[in-house]
Coordinates of N, CA and C in Angstrom, one line a residue:
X591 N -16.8 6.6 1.4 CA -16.2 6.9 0.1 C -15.0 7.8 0.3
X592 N -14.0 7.2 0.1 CA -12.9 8.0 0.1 C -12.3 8.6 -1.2
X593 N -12.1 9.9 -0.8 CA -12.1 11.0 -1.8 C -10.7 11.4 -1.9
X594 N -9.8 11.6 -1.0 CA -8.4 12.0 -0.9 C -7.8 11.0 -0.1
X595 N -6.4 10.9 -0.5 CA -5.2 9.6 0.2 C -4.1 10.0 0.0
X596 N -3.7 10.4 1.3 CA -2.3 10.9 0.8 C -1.0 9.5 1.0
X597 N 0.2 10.2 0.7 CA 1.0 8.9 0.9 C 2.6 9.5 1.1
X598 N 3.5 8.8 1.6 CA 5.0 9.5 1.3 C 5.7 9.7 3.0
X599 N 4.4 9.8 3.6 CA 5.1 9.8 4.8 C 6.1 9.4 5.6
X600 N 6.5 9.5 6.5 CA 7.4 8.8 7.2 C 8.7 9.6 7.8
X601 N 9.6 8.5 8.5 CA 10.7 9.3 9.1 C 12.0 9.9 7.8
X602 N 12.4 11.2 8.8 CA 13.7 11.3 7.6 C 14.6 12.2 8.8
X603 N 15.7 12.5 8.6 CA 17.0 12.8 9.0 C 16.8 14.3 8.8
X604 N 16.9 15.4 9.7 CA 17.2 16.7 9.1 C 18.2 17.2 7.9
X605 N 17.8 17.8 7.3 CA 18.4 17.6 6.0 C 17.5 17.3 4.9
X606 N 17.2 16.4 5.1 CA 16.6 15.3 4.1 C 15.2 16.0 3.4
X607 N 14.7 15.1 2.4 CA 13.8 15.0 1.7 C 12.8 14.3 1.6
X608 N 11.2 14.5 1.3 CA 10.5 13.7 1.1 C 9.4 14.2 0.1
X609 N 8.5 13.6 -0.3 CA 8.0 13.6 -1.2 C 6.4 13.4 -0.9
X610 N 5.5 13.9 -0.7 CA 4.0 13.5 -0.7 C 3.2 13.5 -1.6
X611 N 2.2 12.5 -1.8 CA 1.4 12.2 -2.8 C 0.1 12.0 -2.2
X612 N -1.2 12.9 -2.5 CA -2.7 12.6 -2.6 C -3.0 12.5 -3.7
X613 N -3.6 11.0 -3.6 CA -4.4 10.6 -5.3 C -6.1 11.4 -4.9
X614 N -7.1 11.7 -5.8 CA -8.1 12.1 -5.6 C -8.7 12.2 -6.7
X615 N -10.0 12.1 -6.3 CA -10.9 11.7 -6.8 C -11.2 12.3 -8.4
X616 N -11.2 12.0 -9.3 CA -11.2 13.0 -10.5 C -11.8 14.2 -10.9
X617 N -13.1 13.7 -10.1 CA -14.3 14.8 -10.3 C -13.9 16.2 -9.1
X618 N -13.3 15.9 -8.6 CA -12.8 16.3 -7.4 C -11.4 17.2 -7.9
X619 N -10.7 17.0 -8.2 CA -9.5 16.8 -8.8 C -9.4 18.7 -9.8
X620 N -10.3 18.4 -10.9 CA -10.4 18.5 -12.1 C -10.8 20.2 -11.8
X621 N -11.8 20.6 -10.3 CA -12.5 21.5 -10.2 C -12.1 22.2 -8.6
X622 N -11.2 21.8 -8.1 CA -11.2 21.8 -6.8 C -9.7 22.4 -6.8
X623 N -9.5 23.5 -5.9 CA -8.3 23.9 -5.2 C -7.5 22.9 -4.4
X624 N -6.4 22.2 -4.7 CA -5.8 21.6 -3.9 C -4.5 22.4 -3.1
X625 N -4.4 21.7 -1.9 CA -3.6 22.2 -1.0 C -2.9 21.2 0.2
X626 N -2.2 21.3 0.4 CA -1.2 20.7 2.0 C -1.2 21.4 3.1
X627 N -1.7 20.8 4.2 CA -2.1 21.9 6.1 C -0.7 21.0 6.3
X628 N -0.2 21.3 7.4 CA -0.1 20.4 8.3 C -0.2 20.8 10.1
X629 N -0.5 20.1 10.7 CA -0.7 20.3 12.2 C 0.5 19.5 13.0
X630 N 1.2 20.8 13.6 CA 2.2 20.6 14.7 C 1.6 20.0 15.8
X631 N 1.6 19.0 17.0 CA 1.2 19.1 18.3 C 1.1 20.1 19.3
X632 N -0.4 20.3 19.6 CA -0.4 21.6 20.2 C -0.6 22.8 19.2
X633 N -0.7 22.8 18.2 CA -0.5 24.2 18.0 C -1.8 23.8 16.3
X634 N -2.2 25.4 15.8 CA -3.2 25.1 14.8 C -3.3 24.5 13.6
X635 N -4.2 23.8 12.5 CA -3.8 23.3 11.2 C -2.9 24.9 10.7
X636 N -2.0 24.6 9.9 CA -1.9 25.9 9.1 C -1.5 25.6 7.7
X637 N -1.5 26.4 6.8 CA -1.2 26.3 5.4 C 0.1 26.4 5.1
X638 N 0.6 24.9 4.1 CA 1.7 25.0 3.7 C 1.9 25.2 2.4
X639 N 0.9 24.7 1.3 CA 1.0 25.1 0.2 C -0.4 24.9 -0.9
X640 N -0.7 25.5 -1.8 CA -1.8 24.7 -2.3 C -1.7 25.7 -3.6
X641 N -2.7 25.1 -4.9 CA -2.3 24.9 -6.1 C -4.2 24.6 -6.4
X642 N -4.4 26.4 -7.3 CA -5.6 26.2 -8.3 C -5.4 25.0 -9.1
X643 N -7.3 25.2 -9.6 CA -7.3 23.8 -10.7 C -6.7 24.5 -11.9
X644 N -6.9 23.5 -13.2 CA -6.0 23.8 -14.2 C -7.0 25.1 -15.0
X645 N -8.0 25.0 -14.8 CA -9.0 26.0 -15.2 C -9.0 27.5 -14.8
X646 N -8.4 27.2 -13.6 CA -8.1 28.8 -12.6 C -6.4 29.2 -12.6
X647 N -5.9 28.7 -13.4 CA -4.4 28.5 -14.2 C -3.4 28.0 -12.9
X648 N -4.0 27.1 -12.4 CA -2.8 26.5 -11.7 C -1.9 27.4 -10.3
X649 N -2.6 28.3 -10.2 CA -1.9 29.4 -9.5 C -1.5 29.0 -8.3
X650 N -0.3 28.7 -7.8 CA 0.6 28.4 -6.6 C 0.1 29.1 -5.0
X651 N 0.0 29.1 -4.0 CA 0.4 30.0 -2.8 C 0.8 29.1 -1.9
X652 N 1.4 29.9 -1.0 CA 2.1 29.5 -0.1 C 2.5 30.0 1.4
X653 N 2.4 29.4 2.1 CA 1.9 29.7 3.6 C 3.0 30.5 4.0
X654 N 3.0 31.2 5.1 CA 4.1 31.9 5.8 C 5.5 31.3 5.9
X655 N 6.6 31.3 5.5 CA 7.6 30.9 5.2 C 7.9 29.4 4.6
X656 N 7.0 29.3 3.9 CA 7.0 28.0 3.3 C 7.6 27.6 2.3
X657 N 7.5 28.7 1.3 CA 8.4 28.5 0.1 C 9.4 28.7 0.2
X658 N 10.1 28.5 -1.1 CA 11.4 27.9 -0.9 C 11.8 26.6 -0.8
X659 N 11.2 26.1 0.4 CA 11.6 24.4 1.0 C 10.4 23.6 0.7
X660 N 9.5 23.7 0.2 CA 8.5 23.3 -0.2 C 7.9 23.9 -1.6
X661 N 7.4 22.7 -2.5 CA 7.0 23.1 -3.5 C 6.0 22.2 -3.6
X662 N 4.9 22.5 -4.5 CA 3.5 21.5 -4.7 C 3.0 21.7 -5.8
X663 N 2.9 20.7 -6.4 CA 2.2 20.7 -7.6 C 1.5 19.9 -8.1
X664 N 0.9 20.0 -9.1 CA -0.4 18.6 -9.4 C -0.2 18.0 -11.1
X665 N -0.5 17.1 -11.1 CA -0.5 16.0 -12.1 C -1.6 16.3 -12.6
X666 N -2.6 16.8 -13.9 CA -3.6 16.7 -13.9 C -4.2 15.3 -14.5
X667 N -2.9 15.2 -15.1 CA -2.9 13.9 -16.3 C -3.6 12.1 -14.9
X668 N -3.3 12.1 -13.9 CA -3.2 11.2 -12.6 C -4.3 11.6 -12.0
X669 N -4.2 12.7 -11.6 CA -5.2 13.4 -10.5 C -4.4 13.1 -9.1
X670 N -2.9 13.3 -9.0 CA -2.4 13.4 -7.9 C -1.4 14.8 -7.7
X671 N -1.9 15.5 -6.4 CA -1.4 16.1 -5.8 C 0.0 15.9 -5.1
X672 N 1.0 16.9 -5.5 CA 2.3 16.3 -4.6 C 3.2 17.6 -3.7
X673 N 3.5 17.4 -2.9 CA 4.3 17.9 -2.1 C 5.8 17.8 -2.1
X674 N 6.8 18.3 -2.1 CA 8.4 18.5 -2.2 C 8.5 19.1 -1.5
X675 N 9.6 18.5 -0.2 CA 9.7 18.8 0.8 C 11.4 19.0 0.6
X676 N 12.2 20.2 1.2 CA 13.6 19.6 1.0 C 14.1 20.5 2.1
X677 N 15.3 20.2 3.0 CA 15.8 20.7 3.5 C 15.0 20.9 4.9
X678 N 14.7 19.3 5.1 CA 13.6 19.4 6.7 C 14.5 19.6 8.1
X679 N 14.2 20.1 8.7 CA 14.1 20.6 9.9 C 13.3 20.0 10.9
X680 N 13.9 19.0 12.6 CA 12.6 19.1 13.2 C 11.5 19.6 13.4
X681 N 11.4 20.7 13.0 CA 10.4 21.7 13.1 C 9.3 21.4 12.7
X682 N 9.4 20.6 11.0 CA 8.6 20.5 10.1 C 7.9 19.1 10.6
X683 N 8.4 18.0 11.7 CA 7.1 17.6 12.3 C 6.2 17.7 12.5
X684 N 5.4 16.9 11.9 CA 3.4 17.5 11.8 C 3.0 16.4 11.3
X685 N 1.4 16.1 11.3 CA 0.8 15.5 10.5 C 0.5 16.2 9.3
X686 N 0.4 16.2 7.9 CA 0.2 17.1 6.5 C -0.9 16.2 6.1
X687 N -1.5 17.0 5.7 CA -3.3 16.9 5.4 C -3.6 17.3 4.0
X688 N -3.5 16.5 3.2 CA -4.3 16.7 1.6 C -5.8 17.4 2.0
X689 N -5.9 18.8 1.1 CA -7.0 19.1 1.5 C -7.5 20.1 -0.1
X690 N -8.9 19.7 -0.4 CA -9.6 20.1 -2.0 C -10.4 20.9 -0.9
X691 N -10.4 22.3 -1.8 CA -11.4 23.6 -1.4 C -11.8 23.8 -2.9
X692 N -13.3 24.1 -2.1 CA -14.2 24.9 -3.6 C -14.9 26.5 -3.1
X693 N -14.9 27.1 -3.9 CA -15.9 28.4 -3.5 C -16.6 28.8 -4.7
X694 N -17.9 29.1 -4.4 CA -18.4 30.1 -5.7 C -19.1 31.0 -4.7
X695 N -18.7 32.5 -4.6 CA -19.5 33.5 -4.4 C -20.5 34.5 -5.3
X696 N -21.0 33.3 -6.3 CA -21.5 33.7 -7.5 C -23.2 33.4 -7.0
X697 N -22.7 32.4 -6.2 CA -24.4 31.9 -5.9 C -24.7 32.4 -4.1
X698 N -26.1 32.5 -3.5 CA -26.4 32.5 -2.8 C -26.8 31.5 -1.9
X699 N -26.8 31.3 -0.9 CA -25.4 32.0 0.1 C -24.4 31.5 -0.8
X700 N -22.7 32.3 -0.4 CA -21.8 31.4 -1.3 C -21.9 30.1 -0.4
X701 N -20.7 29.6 -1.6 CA -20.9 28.3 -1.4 C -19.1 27.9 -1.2
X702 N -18.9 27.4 0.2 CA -17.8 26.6 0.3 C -17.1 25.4 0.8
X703 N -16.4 24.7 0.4 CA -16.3 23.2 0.6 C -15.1 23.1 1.2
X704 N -14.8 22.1 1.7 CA -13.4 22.0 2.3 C -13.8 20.0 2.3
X705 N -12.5 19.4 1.7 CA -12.7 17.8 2.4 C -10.9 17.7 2.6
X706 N -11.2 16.6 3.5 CA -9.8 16.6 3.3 C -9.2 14.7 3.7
X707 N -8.4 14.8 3.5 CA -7.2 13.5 3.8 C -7.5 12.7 5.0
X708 N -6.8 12.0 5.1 CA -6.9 10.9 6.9 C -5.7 11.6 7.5
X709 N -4.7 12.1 6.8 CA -2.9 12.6 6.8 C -1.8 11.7 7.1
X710 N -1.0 11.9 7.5 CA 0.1 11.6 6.7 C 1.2 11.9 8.0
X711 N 1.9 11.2 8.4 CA 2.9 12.0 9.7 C 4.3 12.2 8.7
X712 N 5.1 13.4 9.3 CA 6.1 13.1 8.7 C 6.4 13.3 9.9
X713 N 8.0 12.5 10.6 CA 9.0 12.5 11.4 C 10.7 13.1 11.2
X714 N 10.7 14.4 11.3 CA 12.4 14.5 11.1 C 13.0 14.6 12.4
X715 N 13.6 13.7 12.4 CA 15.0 13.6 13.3 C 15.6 12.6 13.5
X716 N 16.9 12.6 13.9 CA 18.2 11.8 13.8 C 17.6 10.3 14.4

């Protein structure tokens, strides 16, 4: 059962722009922290951006120099997650990973989820 799909991938030109899209699951969607990893070769997943549900007001963060060139936000109306990418850099080669987190440390033990994507490669360079 596939829960998250992302899409948008592909090659682009330094400079350039792209756009990523994870559709997901509604129930999923509705209650869940969405967010973007992506994993360079060799080196760890890390956080690029992610975005409370609409319930937890939508609240934005963003990984170590990420903003700015990256923005993310969510459709509630779809149930798709998106990524805005601008002003890429080879650097920003990675696979990017749609990823829904839950926590409640209201219950015992807390309780936390993580699912995520198949991903997505983006390629920048000439």
């Amino acid at each position: 059962q596939v829960q998250l799909v992302e899409s948008g991938g592909g090659l682009v030109q330094p400079g350039g722009s792209l756009r990523l899209s994870c559709t997901v699951d509604p129930n999923i969607f509705k209650i869940y922290t969405m967010g973007w990893y992506r994993q360079i070769p060799g080196k760890q997943r890390e956080l690029v951006a992610s975005v409370a549900s609409l319930k937890r007001g939508s609240t934005t963060n963003y990984g170590e120099f990420m903003e700015g060139r990256f923005t993310v936000s969510r459709d509630n109306a779809n149930n798709v997650l998106y990524l805005q990418m601008n002003n890429l850099t080879p650097e920003d080669t990675a696979v990017y990973y749609c990823n829904a987190h839950y926590s409640n440390n209201l219950v015992t033990p807390p309780l936390n989820l993580d699912l995520w994507g198949q991903g997505t490669q983006v390629t920048v360079s000439l």
